[in-house]
Amino acid sequence: MNVFFITVESLSSKYFRPHNSNITPNISKLMDNSFFFPETITSTTFTKPSIASIFTSTYPASHGLPNKSMSLSNYSCRTIAEILSENGVCTAGFSGYRGLCGHSLYDRGFDYFRSSNPFEKLLYKKLLPIKGNLNLLNISNKISQEFHDKIHPLGTDGKNINKFLFRYLANELNPAKKNFVWLYYFDMHLTERLNRFNKEHKSKNDSELRYLSLLKYQDRLIGNLVSFLKKKLLFDNSFIVIVGDHGEGLGEREGFVGHGVIMPHRHSSRMN
């Protein structure tokens, strides 16, 4: 038996309705034989503490994020991967966002973990300290940040996450054992993908159209995953869970677009 726990950046369930199946045909097909929970509320409106809550089933006041190091360092709050691994379940994690990495302790409990940057350990030990040296030399923050983003991008395309996952499933997953696989897709991060996949839309200023174009792409990624599971004869013996880390404001209230610590409200805290 396998569980594929898919977390999608800024996913809102309000678009998962029968009349919107043209936007998310692959997810809608999964919903035909699934439980759907439309009334969902996140513990916070940005990713790292939200994922910490999902991993530990606790509120930020318990797991401690956000904290100074922005890491999942409260070991008194056990993660789902730690509990499952200790009970004989094979655990694997694939993160498309640089903040959900081993350096921030989001790999706790995973037997196999792949972050968005395969050179993560080298970056934190050798290259990222150079950024601090640039600041000490009074080089502008802009140049320093550009250096940081060049060597350590904020996220990776979901196609890469699928590639890493498919390689793992083909070469390392043991179908005779119980498996828990966590995926984090970053492609729906609107502030990072403002003009991506919306070439068919004439309006470049419509946040919802941009969001929906990203949602279509996300749906294709999940469709590709489902097709691979069926090809490898894993689908019928698997549970697939799809959840957002938080919602997204699309201008519904006072023109606010996005999510995060600024102006948290219904559309970024509720995922419907």
PDB file of C-alpha atoms in Angstrom:
ATOM      1  CA  MET A   1       0.000   0.000   0.000  1.00  0.00           C
ATOM      2  CA  ASN A   2       1.271   3.454  -0.944  1.00  0.00           C
ATOM      3  CA  VAL A   3       0.275   6.959   0.056  1.00  0.00           C
ATOM      4  CA  PHE A   4       1.180   9.872  -2.208  1.00  0.00           C
ATOM      5  CA  PHE A   5       0.696  13.050  -0.204  1.00  0.00           C
ATOM      6  CA  ILE A   6       0.752  15.945  -2.667  1.00  0.00           C
ATOM      7  CA  THR A   7       1.041  19.498  -1.353  1.00  0.00           C
ATOM      8  CA  VAL A   8       0.481  22.277  -3.872  1.00  0.00           C
ATOM      9  CA  GLU A   9       1.567  25.871  -3.322  1.00  0.00           C
ATOM     10  CA  SER A  10      -1.353  28.325  -2.963  1.00  0.00           C
ATOM     11  CA  LEU A  11      -3.989  25.780  -4.004  1.00  0.00           C
ATOM     12  CA  SER A  12      -7.590  26.888  -3.576  1.00  0.00           C
ATOM     13  CA  SER A  13     -10.372  24.302  -3.630  1.00  0.00           C
ATOM     14  CA  LYS A  14     -12.920  26.826  -4.931  1.00  0.00           C
ATOM     15  CA  TYR A  15     -11.976  25.889  -8.489  1.00  0.00           C
ATOM     16  CA  PHE A  16     -12.546  22.183  -7.984  1.00  0.00           C
ATOM     17  CA  ARG A  17     -16.159  21.951  -8.999  1.00  0.00           C
ATOM     18  CA  PRO A  18     -17.823  19.848 -11.714  1.00  0.00           C
ATOM     19  CA  HIS A  19     -18.351  22.864 -13.963  1.00  0.00           C
ATOM     20  CA  ASN A  20     -14.630  23.648 -13.794  1.00  0.00           C
ATOM     21  CA  SER A  21     -13.485  20.226 -14.964  1.00  0.00           C
ATOM     22  CA  ASN A  22     -12.144  21.834 -18.148  1.00  0.00           C
ATOM     23  CA  ILE A  23      -9.564  23.635 -15.965  1.00  0.00           C
ATOM     24  CA  THR A  24      -8.480  20.610 -13.940  1.00  0.00           C
ATOM     25  CA  PRO A  25      -9.559  17.507 -15.886  1.00  0.00           C
ATOM     26  CA  ASN A  26      -7.029  15.200 -14.231  1.00  0.00           C
ATOM     27  CA  ILE A  27      -7.809  16.249 -10.674  1.00  0.00           C
ATOM     28  CA  SER A  28     -11.540  16.231 -11.441  1.00  0.00           C
ATOM     29  CA  LYS A  29     -11.257  12.643 -12.655  1.00  0.00           C
ATOM     30  CA  LEU A  30      -9.595  11.691  -9.373  1.00  0.00           C
ATOM     31  CA  MET A  31     -12.394  13.453  -7.488  1.00  0.00           C
ATOM     32  CA  ASP A  32     -15.008  11.155  -9.059  1.00  0.00           C
ATOM     33  CA  ASN A  33     -13.952   8.431  -6.627  1.00  0.00           C
ATOM     34  CA  SER A  34     -12.589  10.536  -3.782  1.00  0.00           C
ATOM     35  CA  PHE A  35     -13.529  12.408  -0.647  1.00  0.00           C
ATOM     36  CA  PHE A  36     -13.589  16.177  -1.127  1.00  0.00           C
ATOM     37  CA  PHE A  37     -13.346  18.673   1.743  1.00  0.00           C
ATOM     38  CA  PRO A  38     -14.280  22.135   0.423  1.00  0.00           C
ATOM     39  CA  GLU A  39     -14.288  23.922   3.799  1.00  0.00           C
ATOM     40  CA  THR A  40     -10.613  23.968   4.735  1.00  0.00           C
ATOM     41  CA  ILE A  41      -8.613  26.545   6.692  1.00  0.00           C
ATOM     42  CA  THR A  42      -4.845  26.712   6.934  1.00  0.00           C
ATOM     43  CA  SER A  43      -3.034  27.336  10.204  1.00  0.00           C
ATOM     44  CA  THR A  44      -1.173  30.296   8.696  1.00  0.00           C
ATOM     45  CA  THR A  45      -0.894  32.123   5.380  1.00  0.00           C
ATOM     46  CA  PHE A  46       2.630  31.290   4.283  1.00  0.00           C
ATOM     47  CA  THR A  47       4.404  28.097   3.422  1.00  0.00           C
ATOM     48  CA  LYS A  48       6.988  27.068   6.002  1.00  0.00           C
ATOM     49  CA  PRO A  49       4.826  27.245   9.147  1.00  0.00           C
ATOM     50  CA  SER A  50       1.861  25.856   7.211  1.00  0.00           C
ATOM     51  CA  ILE A  51       3.817  22.788   6.108  1.00  0.00           C
ATOM     52  CA  ALA A  52       5.129  22.424   9.656  1.00  0.00           C
ATOM     53  CA  SER A  53       1.513  22.257  10.835  1.00  0.00           C
ATOM     54  CA  ILE A  54       0.664  19.671   8.172  1.00  0.00           C
ATOM     55  CA  PHE A  55       3.706  17.582   9.103  1.00  0.00           C
ATOM     56  CA  THR A  56       3.111  17.698  12.865  1.00  0.00           C
ATOM     57  CA  SER A  57      -0.685  18.206  13.197  1.00  0.00           C
ATOM     58  CA  THR A  58       0.017  21.151  15.496  1.00  0.00           C
ATOM     59  CA  TYR A  59      -0.504  24.901  15.410  1.00  0.00           C
ATOM     60  CA  PRO A  60       2.394  27.374  15.051  1.00  0.00           C
ATOM     61  CA  ALA A  61       2.259  28.055  18.791  1.00  0.00           C
ATOM     62  CA  SER A  62       3.312  24.449  19.307  1.00  0.00           C
ATOM     63  CA  HIS A  63       5.766  23.731  16.492  1.00  0.00           C
ATOM     64  CA  GLY A  64       7.355  27.172  16.831  1.00  0.00           C
ATOM     65  CA  LEU A  65       7.380  28.496  13.288  1.00  0.00           C
ATOM     66  CA  PRO A  66       7.982  31.155  12.298  1.00  0.00           C
ATOM     67  CA  ASN A  67      11.143  31.258  14.394  1.00  0.00           C
ATOM     68  CA  LYS A  68      14.534  32.909  14.016  1.00  0.00           C
ATOM     69  CA  SER A  69      16.033  30.081  11.971  1.00  0.00           C
ATOM     70  CA  MET A  70      12.765  29.328  10.109  1.00  0.00           C
ATOM     71  CA  SER A  71      13.478  25.645  10.657  1.00  0.00           C
ATOM     72  CA  LEU A  72      11.441  22.722  11.950  1.00  0.00           C
ATOM     73  CA  SER A  73      13.640  22.509  15.016  1.00  0.00           C
ATOM     74  CA  ASN A  74      11.076  21.674  17.712  1.00  0.00           C
ATOM     75  CA  TYR A  75      11.709  17.951  18.053  1.00  0.00           C
ATOM     76  CA  SER A  76       8.978  17.587  20.664  1.00  0.00           C
ATOM     77  CA  CYS A  77       6.536  17.878  17.762  1.00  0.00           C
ATOM     78  CA  ARG A  78       6.901  14.638  15.838  1.00  0.00           C
ATOM     79  CA  THR A  79       6.448  14.680  12.068  1.00  0.00           C
ATOM     80  CA  ILE A  80       4.264  12.229  10.191  1.00  0.00           C
ATOM     81  CA  ALA A  81       7.356  10.949   8.361  1.00  0.00           C
ATOM     82  CA  GLU A  82       9.158  10.247  11.652  1.00  0.00           C
ATOM     83  CA  ILE A  83       6.209   8.310  13.058  1.00  0.00           C
ATOM     84  CA  LEU A  84       5.655   6.293   9.888  1.00  0.00           C
ATOM     85  CA  SER A  85       9.344   5.518   9.424  1.00  0.00           C
ATOM     86  CA  GLU A  86       9.632   4.245  12.997  1.00  0.00           C
ATOM     87  CA  ASN A  87       6.721   1.907  12.255  1.00  0.00           C
ATOM     88  CA  GLY A  88       8.283   0.303   9.224  1.00  0.00           C
ATOM     89  CA  VAL A  89       6.898   2.501   6.458  1.00  0.00           C
ATOM     90  CA  CYS A  90       9.328   3.587   3.733  1.00  0.00           C
ATOM     91  CA  THR A  91       9.258   7.372   3.493  1.00  0.00           C
ATOM     92  CA  ALA A  92      10.382   9.665   0.682  1.00  0.00           C
ATOM     93  CA  GLY A  93      10.059  13.417   0.218  1.00  0.00           C
ATOM     94  CA  PHE A  94      10.424  15.684  -2.822  1.00  0.00           C
ATOM     95  CA  SER A  95      10.401  19.454  -2.310  1.00  0.00           C
ATOM     96  CA  GLY A  96      10.106  22.003  -5.102  1.00  0.00           C
ATOM     97  CA  TYR A  97      10.742  24.996  -2.812  1.00  0.00           C
ATOM     98  CA  ARG A  98      14.172  25.872  -1.466  1.00  0.00           C
ATOM     99  CA  GLY A  99      12.805  26.736   1.985  1.00  0.00           C
ATOM    100  CA  LEU A 100      11.507  23.204   2.553  1.00  0.00           C
ATOM    101  CA  CYS A 101      14.895  21.538   2.673  1.00  0.00           C
ATOM    102  CA  GLY A 102      17.181  19.479   4.847  1.00  0.00           C
ATOM    103  CA  HIS A 103      18.963  22.575   6.085  1.00  0.00           C
ATOM    104  CA  SER A 104      15.641  23.741   7.575  1.00  0.00           C
ATOM    105  CA  LEU A 105      14.981  20.230   8.939  1.00  0.00           C
ATOM    106  CA  TYR A 106      11.997  19.506   6.716  1.00  0.00           C
ATOM    107  CA  ASP A 107      13.649  16.183   5.859  1.00  0.00           C
ATOM    108  CA  ARG A 108      12.983  14.840   9.360  1.00  0.00           C
ATOM    109  CA  GLY A 109      11.804  11.234   9.193  1.00  0.00           C
ATOM    110  CA  PHE A 110      12.305  10.755   5.467  1.00  0.00           C
ATOM    111  CA  ASP A 111      14.425   7.786   4.450  1.00  0.00           C
ATOM    112  CA  TYR A 112      14.946   9.483   1.089  1.00  0.00           C
ATOM    113  CA  PHE A 113      14.691  13.241   0.572  1.00  0.00           C
ATOM    114  CA  ARG A 114      15.255  15.333  -2.556  1.00  0.00           C
ATOM    115  CA  SER A 115      15.224  19.122  -2.255  1.00  0.00           C
ATOM    116  CA  SER A 116      14.744  21.590  -5.098  1.00  0.00           C
ATOM    117  CA  ASN A 117      18.513  22.087  -5.380  1.00  0.00           C
ATOM    118  CA  PRO A 118      20.669  18.922  -5.541  1.00  0.00           C
ATOM    119  CA  PHE A 119      23.685  20.947  -4.354  1.00  0.00           C
ATOM    120  CA  GLU A 120      21.954  22.112  -1.166  1.00  0.00           C
ATOM    121  CA  LYS A 121      24.663  20.927   1.254  1.00  0.00           C
ATOM    122  CA  LEU A 122      27.439  22.537  -0.763  1.00  0.00           C
ATOM    123  CA  LEU A 123      25.440  25.763  -1.024  1.00  0.00           C
ATOM    124  CA  TYR A 124      24.884  26.169   2.696  1.00  0.00           C
ATOM    125  CA  LYS A 125      28.420  25.171   3.660  1.00  0.00           C
ATOM    126  CA  LYS A 126      30.438  26.941   0.978  1.00  0.00           C
ATOM    127  CA  LEU A 127      28.596  29.252  -1.404  1.00  0.00           C
ATOM    128  CA  LEU A 128      25.881  31.005   0.580  1.00  0.00           C
ATOM    129  CA  PRO A 129      28.385  32.355   3.155  1.00  0.00           C
ATOM    130  CA  ILE A 130      29.832  34.313   0.236  1.00  0.00           C
ATOM    131  CA  LYS A 131      26.587  36.280   0.197  1.00  0.00           C
ATOM    132  CA  GLY A 132      27.311  37.398   3.750  1.00  0.00           C
ATOM    133  CA  ASN A 133      30.810  38.410   2.722  1.00  0.00           C
ATOM    134  CA  LEU A 134      29.393  40.480  -0.100  1.00  0.00           C
ATOM    135  CA  ASN A 135      27.296  42.349   2.439  1.00  0.00           C
ATOM    136  CA  LEU A 136      30.340  42.877   4.673  1.00  0.00           C
ATOM    137  CA  LEU A 137      32.165  44.380   1.723  1.00  0.00           C
ATOM    138  CA  ASN A 138      29.321  46.894   1.366  1.00  0.00           C
ATOM    139  CA  ILE A 139      28.271  45.464  -1.973  1.00  0.00           C
ATOM    140  CA  SER A 140      24.659  46.390  -2.583  1.00  0.00           C
ATOM    141  CA  ASN A 141      21.898  44.152  -1.298  1.00  0.00           C
ATOM    142  CA  LYS A 142      20.581  43.892  -4.860  1.00  0.00           C
ATOM    143  CA  ILE A 143      23.813  42.348  -6.134  1.00  0.00           C
ATOM    144  CA  SER A 144      24.010  40.144  -3.058  1.00  0.00           C
ATOM    145  CA  GLN A 145      20.436  38.916  -3.551  1.00  0.00           C
ATOM    146  CA  GLU A 146      20.998  38.341  -7.269  1.00  0.00           C
ATOM    147  CA  PHE A 147      24.009  36.180  -6.390  1.00  0.00           C
ATOM    148  CA  HIS A 148      21.892  34.260  -3.871  1.00  0.00           C
ATOM    149  CA  ASP A 149      19.021  33.650  -6.295  1.00  0.00           C
ATOM    150  CA  LYS A 150      21.400  32.627  -9.067  1.00  0.00           C
ATOM    151  CA  ILE A 151      23.063  29.861  -7.090  1.00  0.00           C
ATOM    152  CA  HIS A 152      19.954  28.920  -5.081  1.00  0.00           C
ATOM    153  CA  PRO A 153      16.688  29.573  -7.013  1.00  0.00           C
ATOM    154  CA  LEU A 154      13.507  29.958  -5.002  1.00  0.00           C
ATOM    155  CA  GLY A 155      11.980  26.854  -6.509  1.00  0.00           C
ATOM    156  CA  THR A 156      12.152  24.305  -9.275  1.00  0.00           C
ATOM    157  CA  ASP A 157       9.659  23.426 -11.986  1.00  0.00           C
ATOM    158  CA  GLY A 158       7.211  20.659 -11.186  1.00  0.00           C
ATOM    159  CA  LYS A 159       8.532  18.783 -14.215  1.00  0.00           C
ATOM    160  CA  ASN A 160      11.761  18.323 -12.291  1.00  0.00           C
ATOM    161  CA  ILE A 161       9.912  17.115  -9.208  1.00  0.00           C
ATOM    162  CA  ASN A 162       8.134  14.527 -11.351  1.00  0.00           C
ATOM    163  CA  LYS A 163      11.434  13.507 -12.930  1.00  0.00           C
ATOM    164  CA  PHE A 164      13.036  12.979  -9.509  1.00  0.00           C
ATOM    165  CA  LEU A 165       9.957  11.084  -8.315  1.00  0.00           C
ATOM    166  CA  PHE A 166       9.678   8.844 -11.372  1.00  0.00           C
ATOM    167  CA  ARG A 167      13.341   7.912 -11.061  1.00  0.00           C
ATOM    168  CA  TYR A 168      12.790   7.014  -7.413  1.00  0.00           C
ATOM    169  CA  LEU A 169       9.676   4.967  -8.161  1.00  0.00           C
ATOM    170  CA  ALA A 170      11.413   3.086 -10.964  1.00  0.00           C
ATOM    171  CA  ASN A 171      14.648   2.345  -9.120  1.00  0.00           C
ATOM    172  CA  GLU A 172      14.167   2.539  -5.351  1.00  0.00           C
ATOM    173  CA  LEU A 173      10.547   2.090  -4.303  1.00  0.00           C
ATOM    174  CA  ASN A 174       9.772  -1.358  -2.913  1.00  0.00           C
ATOM    175  CA  PRO A 175       6.161  -2.163  -3.898  1.00  0.00           C
ATOM    176  CA  ALA A 176       6.112  -5.060  -1.431  1.00  0.00           C
ATOM    177  CA  LYS A 177       6.386  -2.595   1.464  1.00  0.00           C
ATOM    178  CA  LYS A 178       4.213   0.233   2.711  1.00  0.00           C
ATOM    179  CA  ASN A 179       5.335   3.547   1.246  1.00  0.00           C
ATOM    180  CA  PHE A 180       4.651   7.173   2.105  1.00  0.00           C
ATOM    181  CA  VAL A 181       5.715   9.701  -0.527  1.00  0.00           C
ATOM    182  CA  TRP A 182       5.403  13.459  -0.008  1.00  0.00           C
ATOM    183  CA  LEU A 183       5.535  15.889  -2.935  1.00  0.00           C
ATOM    184  CA  TYR A 184       5.615  19.658  -2.839  1.00  0.00           C
ATOM    185  CA  TYR A 185       4.881  21.512  -6.082  1.00  0.00           C
ATOM    186  CA  PHE A 186       5.908  25.176  -6.132  1.00  0.00           C
ATOM    187  CA  ASP A 187       4.572  26.137  -9.574  1.00  0.00           C
ATOM    188  CA  MET A 188       1.428  27.857  -8.245  1.00  0.00           C
ATOM    189  CA  HIS A 189       3.467  30.537  -6.465  1.00  0.00           C
ATOM    190  CA  LEU A 190       1.817  33.438  -8.255  1.00  0.00           C
ATOM    191  CA  THR A 191       4.380  36.095  -7.422  1.00  0.00           C
ATOM    192  CA  GLU A 192       7.064  33.965  -9.067  1.00  0.00           C
ATOM    193  CA  ARG A 193       5.047  32.939 -12.119  1.00  0.00           C
ATOM    194  CA  LEU A 194       3.072  36.075 -13.004  1.00  0.00           C
ATOM    195  CA  ASN A 195       3.287  35.734 -16.770  1.00  0.00           C
ATOM    196  CA  ARG A 196       3.881  32.031 -17.203  1.00  0.00           C
ATOM    197  CA  PHE A 197       1.411  29.861 -19.127  1.00  0.00           C
ATOM    198  CA  ASN A 198      -1.062  32.690 -19.741  1.00  0.00           C
ATOM    199  CA  LYS A 199      -0.157  33.474 -23.338  1.00  0.00           C
ATOM    200  CA  GLU A 200      -3.669  32.550 -24.446  1.00  0.00           C
ATOM    201  CA  HIS A 201      -5.127  35.385 -22.352  1.00  0.00           C
ATOM    202  CA  LYS A 202      -5.214  38.898 -23.720  1.00  0.00           C
ATOM    203  CA  SER A 203      -5.388  40.532 -20.298  1.00  0.00           C
ATOM    204  CA  LYS A 204      -2.004  40.617 -18.599  1.00  0.00           C
ATOM    205  CA  ASN A 205      -3.419  42.224 -15.463  1.00  0.00           C
ATOM    206  CA  ASP A 206      -6.036  39.678 -14.492  1.00  0.00           C
ATOM    207  CA  SER A 207      -4.680  37.827 -11.476  1.00  0.00           C
ATOM    208  CA  GLU A 208      -7.336  35.146 -11.627  1.00  0.00           C
ATOM    209  CA  LEU A 209      -6.578  34.330 -15.262  1.00  0.00           C
ATOM    210  CA  ARG A 210      -2.903  34.000 -14.402  1.00  0.00           C
ATOM    211  CA  TYR A 211      -3.778  31.827 -11.448  1.00  0.00           C
ATOM    212  CA  LEU A 212      -6.006  29.578 -13.547  1.00  0.00           C
ATOM    213  CA  SER A 213      -3.346  29.166 -16.205  1.00  0.00           C
ATOM    214  CA  LEU A 214      -0.951  27.974 -13.494  1.00  0.00           C
ATOM    215  CA  LEU A 215      -3.641  25.681 -12.132  1.00  0.00           C
ATOM    216  CA  LYS A 216      -4.008  24.087 -15.562  1.00  0.00           C
ATOM    217  CA  TYR A 217      -0.280  23.426 -15.622  1.00  0.00           C
ATOM    218  CA  GLN A 218      -0.397  21.974 -12.119  1.00  0.00           C
ATOM    219  CA  ASP A 219      -3.219  19.695 -13.200  1.00  0.00           C
ATOM    220  CA  ARG A 220      -1.082  18.407 -16.086  1.00  0.00           C
ATOM    221  CA  LEU A 221       1.744  17.618 -13.659  1.00  0.00           C
ATOM    222  CA  ILE A 222      -0.599  15.591 -11.469  1.00  0.00           C
ATOM    223  CA  GLY A 223      -2.043  13.923 -14.563  1.00  0.00           C
ATOM    224  CA  ASN A 224       1.462  12.880 -15.603  1.00  0.00           C
ATOM    225  CA  LEU A 225       2.038  11.468 -12.124  1.00  0.00           C
ATOM    226  CA  VAL A 226      -1.183   9.435 -12.269  1.00  0.00           C
ATOM    227  CA  SER A 227      -0.267   8.101 -15.720  1.00  0.00           C
ATOM    228  CA  PHE A 228       3.151   6.995 -14.443  1.00  0.00           C
ATOM    229  CA  LEU A 229       1.599   5.250 -11.439  1.00  0.00           C
ATOM    230  CA  LYS A 230      -0.755   3.357 -13.741  1.00  0.00           C
ATOM    231  CA  LYS A 231       2.101   2.435 -16.072  1.00  0.00           C
ATOM    232  CA  LYS A 232       4.073   1.008 -13.140  1.00  0.00           C
ATOM    233  CA  LEU A 233       0.962  -0.773 -11.793  1.00  0.00           C
ATOM    234  CA  LEU A 234       1.073   1.292  -8.603  1.00  0.00           C
ATOM    235  CA  PHE A 235      -2.129   3.288  -8.974  1.00  0.00           C
ATOM    236  CA  ASP A 236      -4.659   0.687  -7.824  1.00  0.00           C
ATOM    237  CA  ASN A 237      -2.701   0.085  -4.635  1.00  0.00           C
ATOM    238  CA  SER A 238      -2.258   3.747  -3.733  1.00  0.00           C
ATOM    239  CA  PHE A 239      -4.039   6.539  -1.912  1.00  0.00           C
ATOM    240  CA  ILE A 240      -3.539   9.993  -3.425  1.00  0.00           C
ATOM    241  CA  VAL A 241      -4.027  13.005  -1.159  1.00  0.00           C
ATOM    242  CA  ILE A 242      -3.975  16.525  -2.632  1.00  0.00           C
ATOM    243  CA  VAL A 243      -3.927  19.575  -0.365  1.00  0.00           C
ATOM    244  CA  GLY A 244      -2.852  23.203  -0.530  1.00  0.00           C
ATOM    245  CA  ASP A 245      -0.500  24.807   1.970  1.00  0.00           C
ATOM    246  CA  HIS A 246      -2.677  27.935   2.020  1.00  0.00           C
ATOM    247  CA  GLY A 247      -4.992  29.874  -0.274  1.00  0.00           C
ATOM    248  CA  GLU A 248      -4.326  32.873  -2.488  1.00  0.00           C
ATOM    249  CA  GLY A 249      -5.776  36.376  -2.580  1.00  0.00           C
ATOM    250  CA  LEU A 250      -6.731  37.296  -6.149  1.00  0.00           C
ATOM    251  CA  GLY A 251      -7.952  40.826  -5.609  1.00  0.00           C
ATOM    252  CA  GLU A 252     -11.251  39.846  -3.999  1.00  0.00           C
ATOM    253  CA  ARG A 253     -10.624  42.120  -1.040  1.00  0.00           C
ATOM    254  CA  GLU A 254      -9.155  45.605  -1.348  1.00  0.00           C
ATOM    255  CA  GLY A 255      -7.207  44.485  -4.393  1.00  0.00           C
ATOM    256  CA  PHE A 256      -4.870  42.249  -2.369  1.00  0.00           C
ATOM    257  CA  VAL A 257      -3.092  39.634  -4.511  1.00  0.00           C
ATOM    258  CA  GLY A 258      -0.926  36.941  -2.969  1.00  0.00           C
ATOM    259  CA  HIS A 259      -0.485  35.524   0.514  1.00  0.00           C
ATOM    260  CA  GLY A 260       1.822  35.820   3.481  1.00  0.00           C
ATOM    261  CA  VAL A 261       2.130  37.772   6.696  1.00  0.00           C
ATOM    262  CA  ILE A 262       0.760  40.984   5.218  1.00  0.00           C
ATOM    263  CA  MET A 263      -2.990  41.426   5.306  1.00  0.00           C
ATOM    264  CA  PRO A 264      -4.003  37.850   6.061  1.00  0.00           C
ATOM    265  CA  HIS A 265      -7.686  37.355   5.336  1.00  0.00           C
ATOM    266  CA  ARG A 266     -10.253  34.887   4.148  1.00  0.00           C
ATOM    267  CA  HIS A 267      -8.843  34.283   0.679  1.00  0.00           C
ATOM    268  CA  SER A 268      -5.296  33.472   1.767  1.00  0.00           C
ATOM    269  CA  SER A 269      -6.189  31.600   4.970  1.00  0.00           C
ATOM    270  CA  ARG A 270      -9.118  29.650   3.548  1.00  0.00           C
ATOM    271  CA  MET A 271      -8.413  27.177   0.798  1.00  0.00           C
ATOM    272  CA  ASN A 272     -11.911  27.248  -0.712  1.00  0.00           C
TER     273      ASN A 272
END
